[in-house]
Amino acid sequence: MTLTSTPAAVSPVVRRRSYGRYVGAKALAALGSLFFVLVVNFFLFRVLPGDPARTLGRGRFKTEEALERFRSTYGLDQPLAQQFLTFLKNTFTGELGISLRYRVPVSELILDRLWPTLLLVGTSTLLAAVIGVYMGMVSAWNRGRTVDRVWTWASLTLYSMPEWWLGLLLIAALAVGIGPLPGLFPTGGLESVDVGDGLLARALDTAWHLTLPVITLTLAYLADYSLVMRSSLLDEIGEDYVVTARAKGLRDIDVRRRHAARNALLPTTTVVALNIGFVVSGAITIETIFSIPGLGLLASEALEIPDYWVLQGAFLVASAAVILANLVANMVYGLLDPRVRT
Amino acid sequence: MSLTARQVTRQRRARALRRTWADFRRRPTGLFGLALLVAFGLAALLAPVITDVADLRVTTAPGGVLEPPSGEFLLGTDDSGRPVLTLLVWGARISLLVGLLSTAISVGIGALVGLLSGFLDGWPSRVLFRLTEWFLVIPFLPLAIVLATVLGRSLLNIAVVIGVTSWPATALLIRSQTLSIKERPYLERARVLGAGRWHQMTRHVLPNVMPMIFANTTLTVAIAILSETTLSFLGLGDPTRVSWGSMLQDAFDVGAMTTGAWWFIVPPGICVVLVVLSFTLVGQALEEIFDPRLRRRR
């Protein structure tokens, strides 16, 4: 009986959703996550600190009337449900409150500080992904040899390092200089005071300022990508189709590049895309030590005051970045690997 | 000679433990990590014996400001004249304590949610899974910063903050383990014999996911210690206690890297790297022992 049955009868064909429906479902889930983030955001800042009027005012209000005025300005005297609806409306219209420190709307502040972070994070992610994937492949193909051993140890060490500590060491070594060696790079900031007006001069100056922070973030993240690439490539090398490709007489390099590496890139793509969202928050410490005027520095400065509305806005942007990165990762994965659409 | 069921179980567990240890001993990287951890653990436990507590107080600090390493102070002094070596030893206590405490919270929540969402059916399982997914997308550092700002700065709070923000990864791992164990024949047999959910869960599922939980715990400690260091560096740690992160914050604030006071920056960071690396190595070794599929990756 088993001989006569068709393969289809043995394993019934799984009906796959169309790509559109798959993306739709993922987008819906992303919206759910976004809503959750908003709820967390709302409650963290209004419920946990006790009386927000006192916490946010930080003892500035001496009289009960002043407190009352503050409460009604921020709508704190209304029922919680009403406050939540107002909060939702405000968030979607881009009203995130006024910074206690800068006295400007938080949304303006965030937009203003967005591009240094994007530049820093974008460049580092790209470099880390390319170098990480390449090193992971080299490592996997030379499994057990010296290259692999040295690199695996190096990546594990990088992985165990707080990235800002690495940054501090790089500042000490390459920006300040050791002993008679002069510093090569600026210790911080995004542009020199005496830079000319030329577009090229300014771009080069910014690149020069961003070199050390980008190296730091790249080193911090490439270890992760390399370890993922290495282990997923080793998983693929053991698969039947690789053996088949070898048995067909394909050259080793073709088997690796065309067959194994392509499939091993799948999980790595997800990790890279997912990480982009988290790199935004990783920028908090890096921007702090290199004093780059981006979102991260904004958040860590807000921490000292504490500037609640700025913190809330930064948290929202960081969470939204992860959710967006997650959605993009899912969309890319759905294209590359239709099996996940079941 | 007859044995009770309990004795049989105990003997079987002892045998399993011996086998795991024999397996672990064959892994040099795991052993290396374990040895380092024992050394750091001993230093942390013996801190009051091997160092003078008075050296920790700013008022009774024995040295001058930022003295370079010498015969008297092997790793120099900090900006208040306290010996860096003494600070390191006491810092190990806080860093390890916060690391272990927050791991206990994180693995506790993660294992519970993972077990339940894997084992239950229907909507409770779906709700728990969604919750895990939601927490997974919340970026750790911003949430931890917000929580630490709102809750205040103390040792317990920082452990809670790390614990509450880092459990979803554990939950997902335990969930998938539970799901695969649920389908195994011996659980079907137990169900047919009339075992209740509680019995199935505590007697069959839990003992089987336990090794994975254990390996995962070791890896979580590594991440928790890194998180503690970063949060303390940002000034969110307990201001009354010295940890490796707070030492680095001090060093950064006095500009130790521009003044060339490397002895204030390099040693705390190396301690963090060594401890985190050790926990990772031990965790990886355990993972390999408990999950043979991982072995071909070595």
XYZ file of C-alpha atoms in Angstrom:
640
model
C 0.000 0.000 0.000
C 2.783 2.349 0.857
C 4.254 1.675 -2.555
C 1.185 2.810 -4.431
C 0.402 5.924 -2.432
C 1.526 9.183 -3.991
C 3.817 11.502 -2.099
C 0.982 13.992 -1.870
C -1.088 11.479 0.054
C 1.741 10.794 2.476
C 2.394 14.449 3.194
C -0.659 16.552 2.390
C 0.240 19.809 0.689
C 0.301 22.617 3.211
C -1.652 25.545 1.878
C 0.498 28.614 1.986
C -0.880 32.058 2.532
C -0.214 34.570 -0.187
C 2.562 37.039 0.502
C 0.049 39.864 0.896
C -1.893 38.052 3.593
C 1.307 37.051 5.342
C 2.499 40.679 5.434
C -0.972 41.794 6.510
C -0.927 39.426 9.476
C 2.552 40.577 10.459
C 1.563 44.242 10.147
C -1.429 43.609 12.377
C 0.825 41.996 14.970
C 3.157 44.999 14.732
C 0.253 47.338 15.398
C -0.628 45.218 18.423
C 2.920 45.554 19.712
C 2.830 49.305 19.114
C -0.363 49.577 21.111
C 1.223 47.592 23.940
C 4.215 49.940 23.909
C 1.880 52.917 24.149
C 0.051 51.371 27.097
C 3.353 50.655 28.868
C 4.516 54.164 28.073
C 1.369 55.701 29.491
C 1.296 53.718 32.686
C 5.027 53.910 33.392
C 4.942 57.658 33.494
C 1.578 58.197 35.116
C 0.953 55.377 37.505
C 4.292 54.216 38.856
C 5.731 57.508 40.128
C 2.796 58.058 42.475
C 1.485 61.596 42.029
C 2.833 62.780 38.670
C 2.142 66.401 39.539
C 4.609 66.198 42.402
C 7.178 64.049 40.594
C 7.125 66.044 37.386
C 7.067 69.359 39.216
C 9.952 68.188 41.385
C 8.835 70.312 44.308
C 8.509 73.485 42.278
C 4.921 73.976 43.352
C 4.722 75.491 46.763
C 0.968 76.039 46.965
C -1.999 73.761 46.399
C -3.308 76.145 43.716
C -0.131 75.895 41.722
C -0.389 72.112 41.925
C -4.003 72.242 40.767
C -3.091 74.501 37.869
C -0.347 72.091 36.817
C -2.751 69.159 37.047
C -5.356 70.819 34.850
C -2.766 71.978 32.292
C -1.592 68.405 31.838
C -5.088 66.969 32.227
C -4.038 65.050 35.316
C -7.314 65.813 37.072
C -9.321 63.762 34.581
C -10.186 60.067 34.866
C -7.398 57.685 33.807
C -9.333 56.366 30.790
C -9.900 59.900 29.505
C -6.220 60.674 30.052
C -5.257 57.594 28.070
C -7.424 58.612 25.110
C -5.957 62.110 25.151
C -2.489 60.550 25.332
C -3.215 58.378 22.288
C -4.540 61.325 20.313
C -1.564 63.467 21.241
C 0.925 60.761 20.383
C -0.561 60.189 16.947
C -0.632 63.901 16.207
C 3.013 64.140 17.227
C 2.476 66.071 20.444
C 4.868 64.483 22.897
C 5.013 67.251 25.480
C 7.516 70.001 26.196
C 11.064 69.282 27.317
C 11.609 70.467 30.894
C 15.193 71.329 30.074
C 15.114 72.812 26.583
C 11.624 74.300 26.725
C 10.857 73.144 23.177
C 8.409 70.455 22.001
C 9.842 66.962 22.386
C 8.871 65.995 18.831
C 10.986 68.863 17.429
C 13.877 67.859 19.654
C 13.645 64.249 18.483
C 13.496 65.144 14.783
C 16.449 67.455 15.282
C 18.537 64.735 16.938
C 17.470 61.904 14.652
C 19.945 62.178 11.784
C 23.248 61.830 13.700
C 21.874 58.632 15.260
C 20.644 57.302 11.918
C 24.000 58.063 10.309
C 25.927 56.390 13.122
C 23.656 53.358 13.429
C 23.184 52.901 9.670
C 26.886 52.960 8.839
C 27.828 50.673 11.721
C 25.082 48.149 10.980
C 26.073 47.944 7.335
C 29.761 47.487 8.144
C 29.074 45.036 10.969
C 26.745 42.929 8.793
C 29.134 42.718 5.838
C 32.275 42.039 7.888
C 30.432 39.794 10.346
C 28.916 37.594 7.630
C 32.251 37.340 5.829
C 34.148 36.417 8.997
C 31.453 33.909 9.946
C 31.853 32.208 6.545
C 35.639 32.124 6.794
C 35.328 30.712 10.299
C 32.848 27.991 9.342
C 34.810 26.862 6.278
C 37.969 26.566 8.335
C 36.283 24.933 11.266
C 38.757 23.816 13.925
C 41.737 25.483 12.243
C 43.680 28.354 13.745
C 41.691 31.060 11.909
C 38.455 29.692 13.293
C 39.775 29.291 16.828
C 41.295 32.762 16.987
C 38.255 34.405 15.460
C 35.749 32.555 17.646
C 37.665 33.609 20.749
C 37.922 37.165 19.488
C 34.195 37.353 18.780
C 33.304 35.850 22.150
C 35.532 38.420 23.841
C 33.992 41.281 21.846
C 30.562 39.900 22.685
C 31.410 39.940 26.417
C 32.531 43.569 26.326
C 30.389 46.558 27.209
C 30.593 48.449 23.893
C 31.120 51.806 25.608
C 34.146 50.435 27.471
C 35.668 49.512 24.129
C 34.839 53.061 23.049
C 36.627 54.513 26.085
C 39.719 52.444 25.286
C 39.639 53.609 21.663
C 39.315 57.226 22.794
C 42.310 56.807 25.091
C 44.399 55.056 22.443
C 43.448 56.811 19.189
C 41.970 60.174 20.158
C 44.087 61.181 23.156
C 47.151 59.193 22.142
C 49.447 56.998 24.222
C 52.735 58.470 25.448
C 54.565 60.103 22.549
C 51.953 58.955 20.007
C 49.599 61.764 19.075
C 45.835 61.304 18.834
C 44.515 60.697 15.324
C 40.834 61.341 15.834
C 38.742 63.891 17.718
C 37.612 62.839 21.196
C 33.994 63.721 20.551
C 31.363 65.863 18.908
C 30.168 65.814 15.335
C 32.017 68.700 13.714
C 34.990 70.962 14.367
C 34.438 74.595 15.307
C 36.752 75.898 12.593
C 35.378 73.827 9.734
C 34.879 75.725 6.472
C 31.604 76.310 4.669
C 32.268 73.922 1.790
C 29.913 70.965 1.644
C 32.745 68.509 1.010
C 34.848 69.912 3.832
C 31.970 69.575 6.255
C 31.105 66.046 5.133
C 34.740 64.967 5.502
C 34.923 66.609 8.908
C 31.804 64.761 10.093
C 33.143 61.483 8.731
C 36.387 62.094 10.621
C 34.423 62.688 13.820
C 32.280 59.613 13.289
C 35.166 57.223 12.582
C 35.816 56.121 16.162
C 32.147 55.769 17.186
C 31.435 53.779 14.026
C 34.426 51.485 14.645
C 33.216 50.930 18.203
C 29.638 50.036 17.269
C 30.800 47.910 14.324
C 33.117 45.867 16.533
C 30.392 45.525 19.154
C 27.852 44.077 16.727
C 29.896 42.174 14.196
C 30.721 39.478 16.761
C 27.048 38.639 17.062
C 26.518 38.390 13.283
C 29.669 36.369 12.773
C 28.702 33.814 15.447
C 25.200 33.444 13.976
C 26.513 33.108 10.418
C 29.104 30.552 11.498
C 26.662 28.318 13.319
C 23.943 28.464 10.659
C 26.494 27.719 7.933
C 27.729 24.711 9.909
C 24.113 23.561 10.177
C 23.703 23.832 6.389
C 26.960 22.036 5.599
C 25.545 18.911 7.239
C 22.368 18.962 5.084
C 21.614 16.419 2.366
C 21.438 18.908 -0.491
C 25.039 19.970 0.170
C 26.148 16.342 0.001
C 24.172 15.981 -3.230
C 25.796 19.055 -4.706
C 29.208 17.625 -3.841
C 28.267 14.251 -5.266
C 27.230 15.934 -8.523
C 30.847 16.982 -8.794
C 30.402 20.700 -8.270
C 33.478 22.588 -7.276
C 33.883 23.173 -3.541
C 33.679 26.928 -3.915
C 30.395 26.662 -5.837
C 28.880 24.372 -3.248
C 29.782 26.846 -0.547
C 28.842 30.077 -2.262
C 25.812 29.028 -4.308
C 24.287 26.419 -2.039
C 25.296 26.542 1.612
C 25.971 30.255 2.127
C 22.681 31.338 0.550
C 20.610 29.309 2.940
C 22.775 30.194 5.906
C 22.154 33.871 5.167
C 18.475 33.460 6.095
C 18.781 33.405 9.887
C 21.575 35.969 9.712
C 19.338 38.384 7.799
C 16.746 38.150 10.545
C 19.294 38.797 13.276
C 20.725 41.806 11.436
C 17.305 43.322 10.722
C 16.102 42.702 14.260
C 19.242 44.203 15.713
C 18.862 47.497 13.844
C 16.071 48.355 16.229
C 18.235 47.573 19.216
C 21.281 49.378 17.881
C 19.277 52.577 18.222
C 19.271 52.027 21.966
C 22.875 50.820 21.870
C 23.678 54.291 20.588
C 22.743 55.721 24.012
C 26.089 54.852 25.598
C 28.193 55.396 22.476
C 26.745 58.854 21.859
C 27.267 59.667 25.524
C 30.974 58.872 25.565
C 31.644 60.473 22.167
C 29.250 63.397 22.846
C 27.438 62.992 19.543
C 24.274 65.102 19.578
C 21.880 62.286 18.646
C 18.888 60.606 20.252
C 21.070 58.562 22.595
C 22.784 61.588 24.082
C 19.393 63.275 24.352
C 18.105 60.322 26.382
C 21.115 60.090 28.657
C 21.038 63.836 29.326
C 17.311 63.648 30.041
C 18.142 60.961 32.569
C 20.124 63.313 34.781
C 17.336 65.856 35.232
C 15.068 63.667 34.824
C 13.295 65.150 31.838
C 10.258 62.840 31.803
C 8.698 63.864 28.501
C 11.970 63.537 26.615
C 12.550 60.109 28.172
C 9.043 59.089 27.212
C 9.548 60.272 23.635
C 12.921 58.549 23.329
C 11.427 55.332 24.662
C 8.624 55.566 22.126
C 11.012 56.136 19.215
C 13.308 53.304 20.320
C 10.401 50.857 20.666
C 8.911 51.913 17.356
C 12.303 51.332 15.731
C 12.401 47.749 17.028
C 8.822 47.059 15.937
C 9.504 48.475 12.473
C 12.756 46.515 12.159
C 10.870 43.405 13.254
C 8.233 43.938 10.585
C 10.851 44.527 7.894
C 12.713 41.395 9.018
C 9.511 39.373 8.709
C 8.732 40.820 5.280
C 12.214 40.071 3.964
C 12.136 36.608 5.469
C 8.746 35.891 3.908
C 10.181 36.767 0.500
C 13.386 34.796 0.923
C 11.881 31.752 2.557
C 8.259 31.012 1.595
C 8.137 28.171 4.131
C 7.469 30.602 6.970
C 4.244 31.746 5.347
C 2.321 28.631 6.408
C 16.781 -5.788 48.309
C 13.985 -3.551 47.166
C 14.080 0.175 46.631
C 11.312 2.694 46.930
C 10.394 4.790 43.890
C 11.977 7.809 45.546
C 15.310 6.054 46.051
C 15.346 4.891 42.451
C 14.707 8.435 41.278
C 17.444 9.789 43.503
C 19.944 7.234 42.237
C 19.029 8.015 38.653
C 19.479 11.738 39.243
C 22.857 11.205 40.923
C 23.976 9.111 37.937
C 22.796 11.797 35.512
C 24.661 14.440 37.469
C 27.888 12.394 37.438
C 27.529 11.838 33.708
C 27.022 15.566 33.099
C 30.107 16.402 35.162
C 32.180 13.819 33.289
C 30.955 15.360 30.043
C 31.700 18.871 31.268
C 35.230 17.934 32.358
C 36.086 17.036 28.770
C 35.388 20.587 27.609
C 38.438 22.768 28.206
C 36.681 26.067 27.457
C 33.901 25.265 29.920
C 36.439 24.281 32.577
C 38.409 27.477 31.948
C 35.245 29.518 32.489
C 34.360 27.603 35.627
C 37.850 28.096 37.100
C 37.681 31.849 36.497
C 34.233 32.035 38.055
C 35.415 30.166 41.145
C 38.328 32.627 41.465
C 36.048 35.679 41.149
C 33.482 34.125 43.488
C 36.135 33.466 46.146
C 37.499 37.007 45.864
C 33.980 38.407 46.252
C 33.178 36.213 49.257
C 36.485 36.894 50.987
C 36.461 40.654 50.316
C 36.295 41.648 54.010
C 39.198 39.294 54.796
C 41.624 40.125 52.008
C 41.027 43.901 51.967
C 40.541 46.620 54.555
C 36.982 48.010 54.606
C 38.298 51.378 55.798
C 40.051 51.788 52.430
C 36.633 51.976 50.759
C 35.533 55.090 52.629
C 36.439 58.334 50.956
C 37.325 59.885 54.339
C 39.811 57.185 55.338
C 41.257 56.541 51.868
C 44.928 55.669 52.217
C 46.360 57.046 48.951
C 46.630 60.268 46.990
C 44.416 61.274 44.070
C 44.831 59.036 40.984
C 48.200 57.597 41.994
C 49.692 55.319 39.337
C 50.337 51.665 40.225
C 53.122 51.169 42.757
C 54.337 48.614 45.281
C 51.871 49.955 47.832
C 48.857 50.168 45.488
C 49.221 47.465 42.876
C 46.605 49.000 40.581
C 46.931 52.621 41.660
C 44.228 54.725 43.297
C 41.010 56.389 42.178
C 40.023 60.067 42.275
C 39.379 59.870 46.030
C 42.609 58.037 46.833
C 41.018 54.628 47.292
C 43.046 51.640 46.027
C 41.605 50.411 42.709
C 42.334 46.784 43.628
C 40.205 47.028 46.781
C 37.405 48.654 44.779
C 37.599 45.831 42.237
C 37.260 43.150 44.917
C 34.265 44.886 46.512
C 32.822 45.695 43.134
C 32.854 41.977 42.309
C 30.412 41.421 45.178
C 27.873 43.907 43.813
C 28.291 42.975 40.160
C 27.916 39.247 40.882
C 25.099 39.782 43.373
C 23.055 41.968 41.023
C 23.831 39.574 38.150
C 22.605 36.529 40.064
C 19.608 38.279 41.607
C 18.334 39.652 38.323
C 18.927 36.296 36.641
C 16.823 34.607 39.305
C 13.978 37.039 38.573
C 14.410 36.806 34.803
C 14.646 33.011 34.640
C 11.830 32.671 37.191
C 9.396 34.697 35.090
C 10.729 33.333 31.790
C 10.537 29.680 32.797
C 7.063 30.043 34.294
C 5.632 31.882 31.298
C 7.414 29.555 28.860
C 6.237 26.374 30.608
C 2.658 27.570 30.908
C 2.362 28.937 27.382
C 3.859 25.724 26.012
C 1.859 23.364 28.134
C -1.581 24.965 28.259
C -3.895 25.021 25.237
C -6.293 27.563 23.836
C -6.418 31.204 24.750
C -4.281 31.191 27.942
C -1.409 29.874 25.855
C -1.991 32.443 23.117
C -2.221 35.330 25.569
C 1.034 34.343 27.254
C 2.760 33.939 23.894
C 1.610 37.375 22.714
C 2.759 38.901 25.977
C 6.191 37.359 25.468
C 6.365 38.689 21.927
C 5.388 42.156 23.089
C 8.015 42.255 25.775
C 10.558 40.952 23.277
C 10.240 44.024 21.060
C 10.587 46.536 23.878
C 14.218 47.646 23.699
C 15.989 46.763 26.913
C 18.057 49.843 27.635
C 15.374 52.529 27.182
C 12.855 50.542 29.242
C 15.442 49.865 31.935
C 16.351 53.569 32.027
C 12.720 54.585 32.342
C 12.047 51.973 35.040
C 15.178 52.872 36.988
C 14.287 56.569 36.837
C 10.756 55.916 37.987
C 11.545 53.301 40.664
C 14.597 55.026 42.121
C 18.182 53.891 42.442
C 18.879 50.944 44.711
C 20.495 47.542 44.430
C 17.197 45.661 44.503
C 15.558 48.007 41.996
C 18.328 47.597 39.460
C 18.048 43.802 39.792
C 14.268 44.014 39.317
C 14.703 46.274 36.293
C 17.123 43.862 34.605
C 15.029 40.845 35.568
C 11.765 42.294 34.301
C 13.259 43.397 30.981
C 15.222 40.265 30.087
C 12.868 37.311 30.571
C 11.227 36.953 27.095
C 14.164 35.153 25.458
C 14.115 32.514 28.199
C 10.340 32.195 27.890
C 10.532 31.527 24.133
C 13.258 28.897 24.570
C 11.413 27.083 27.367
C 8.152 27.272 25.417
C 9.594 25.547 22.379
C 11.215 22.877 24.572
C 7.914 22.289 26.364
C 6.030 22.035 23.074
C 8.367 19.334 21.798
C 8.259 17.375 25.046
C 4.444 17.569 25.118
C 4.276 15.498 21.919
C 6.480 12.670 23.157
C 4.941 9.192 23.648
C 5.594 8.920 27.378
C 3.471 11.975 28.020
C 0.698 10.466 25.949
C 1.030 7.355 28.072
C 0.801 9.432 31.246
C -2.319 11.160 29.910
C -3.935 7.849 29.028
C -3.224 6.558 32.534
C -5.143 9.530 33.854
C -2.365 11.866 34.953
C -3.614 15.345 35.745
C -2.095 18.489 34.286
C -0.221 19.279 37.481
C 1.288 15.793 37.599
C 2.289 15.886 33.924
C 3.817 19.294 34.348
C 5.818 18.722 37.540
C 6.780 15.087 37.011
C 7.362 14.910 33.277
C 7.738 18.288 31.605
C 9.654 20.204 34.257
C 12.385 17.590 34.868
C 12.950 17.464 31.113
C 13.251 21.187 30.524
C 15.299 21.657 33.705
C 18.692 21.121 32.017
C 17.832 23.710 29.352
C 16.689 26.149 32.033
C 19.983 25.580 33.829
C 22.118 26.208 30.737
C 20.026 29.250 29.873
C 20.453 30.625 33.402
C 24.216 30.627 33.012
C 23.953 32.542 29.748
C 21.463 34.983 31.273
C 23.859 35.824 34.134
C 26.370 36.973 31.534
C 23.861 39.349 29.960
C 22.622 40.530 33.361
C 26.135 41.467 34.482
C 26.704 43.379 31.249
C 23.392 45.181 31.782
C 24.271 46.041 35.371
C 27.561 47.527 34.218
C 25.872 49.648 31.557
C 23.093 50.874 33.849
C 25.595 51.756 36.597
C 27.749 53.527 34.027
C 24.760 55.669 33.090
C 24.366 56.541 36.776
C 21.359 54.336 37.449
C 23.047 51.983 39.915
C 22.966 52.096 43.685
C 24.894 55.303 44.500
C 26.017 54.006 47.900
C 27.782 50.900 46.616
C 30.802 50.276 44.433
C 30.329 48.090 41.376
C 32.489 47.704 38.276
C 30.017 49.844 36.364
C 30.049 52.636 38.941
C 33.881 52.589 38.965
C 33.836 53.101 35.207
C 31.298 55.895 35.604
C 33.664 57.609 38.088
C 36.572 57.083 35.735
C 34.615 58.581 32.836
C 33.439 61.535 34.933
C 36.965 62.498 36.010
C 38.158 62.051 32.414
C 40.546 59.199 33.228
C 41.081 58.392 29.557
C 42.227 61.911 28.696
C 44.503 62.217 31.735
C 46.100 58.856 31.040
C 44.875 57.194 34.256
C 44.525 53.829 32.508
C 44.631 51.901 35.795
C 41.211 53.323 36.645
C 39.602 52.291 33.332
C 41.265 49.116 32.119
C 40.993 46.800 35.189
C 37.223 47.132 35.861
C 36.480 46.527 32.184
C 38.742 43.484 32.072
C 36.954 42.069 35.120
C 33.585 42.523 33.386
C 34.859 40.881 30.185
C 36.374 37.925 32.077
C 33.284 37.231 34.175
C 30.847 37.632 31.273
C 33.054 35.484 29.049
C 33.284 32.798 31.752
C 29.532 32.612 32.211
C 29.102 32.434 28.435
C 31.670 29.641 28.068
C 30.150 27.600 30.896
C 26.660 28.172 29.479
C 27.711 27.093 25.995
C 29.379 23.953 27.362
C 26.209 23.060 29.269
C 24.037 23.745 26.222
C 26.172 21.379 24.179
C 25.927 18.665 26.811
C 22.157 18.958 27.088
C 21.449 19.493 23.401
C 23.529 17.096 21.296
C 22.363 18.751 18.068
C 24.622 21.682 18.882
C 27.750 19.536 18.986
C 28.439 19.469 15.291
C 28.841 23.236 15.358
C 32.065 22.993 17.305
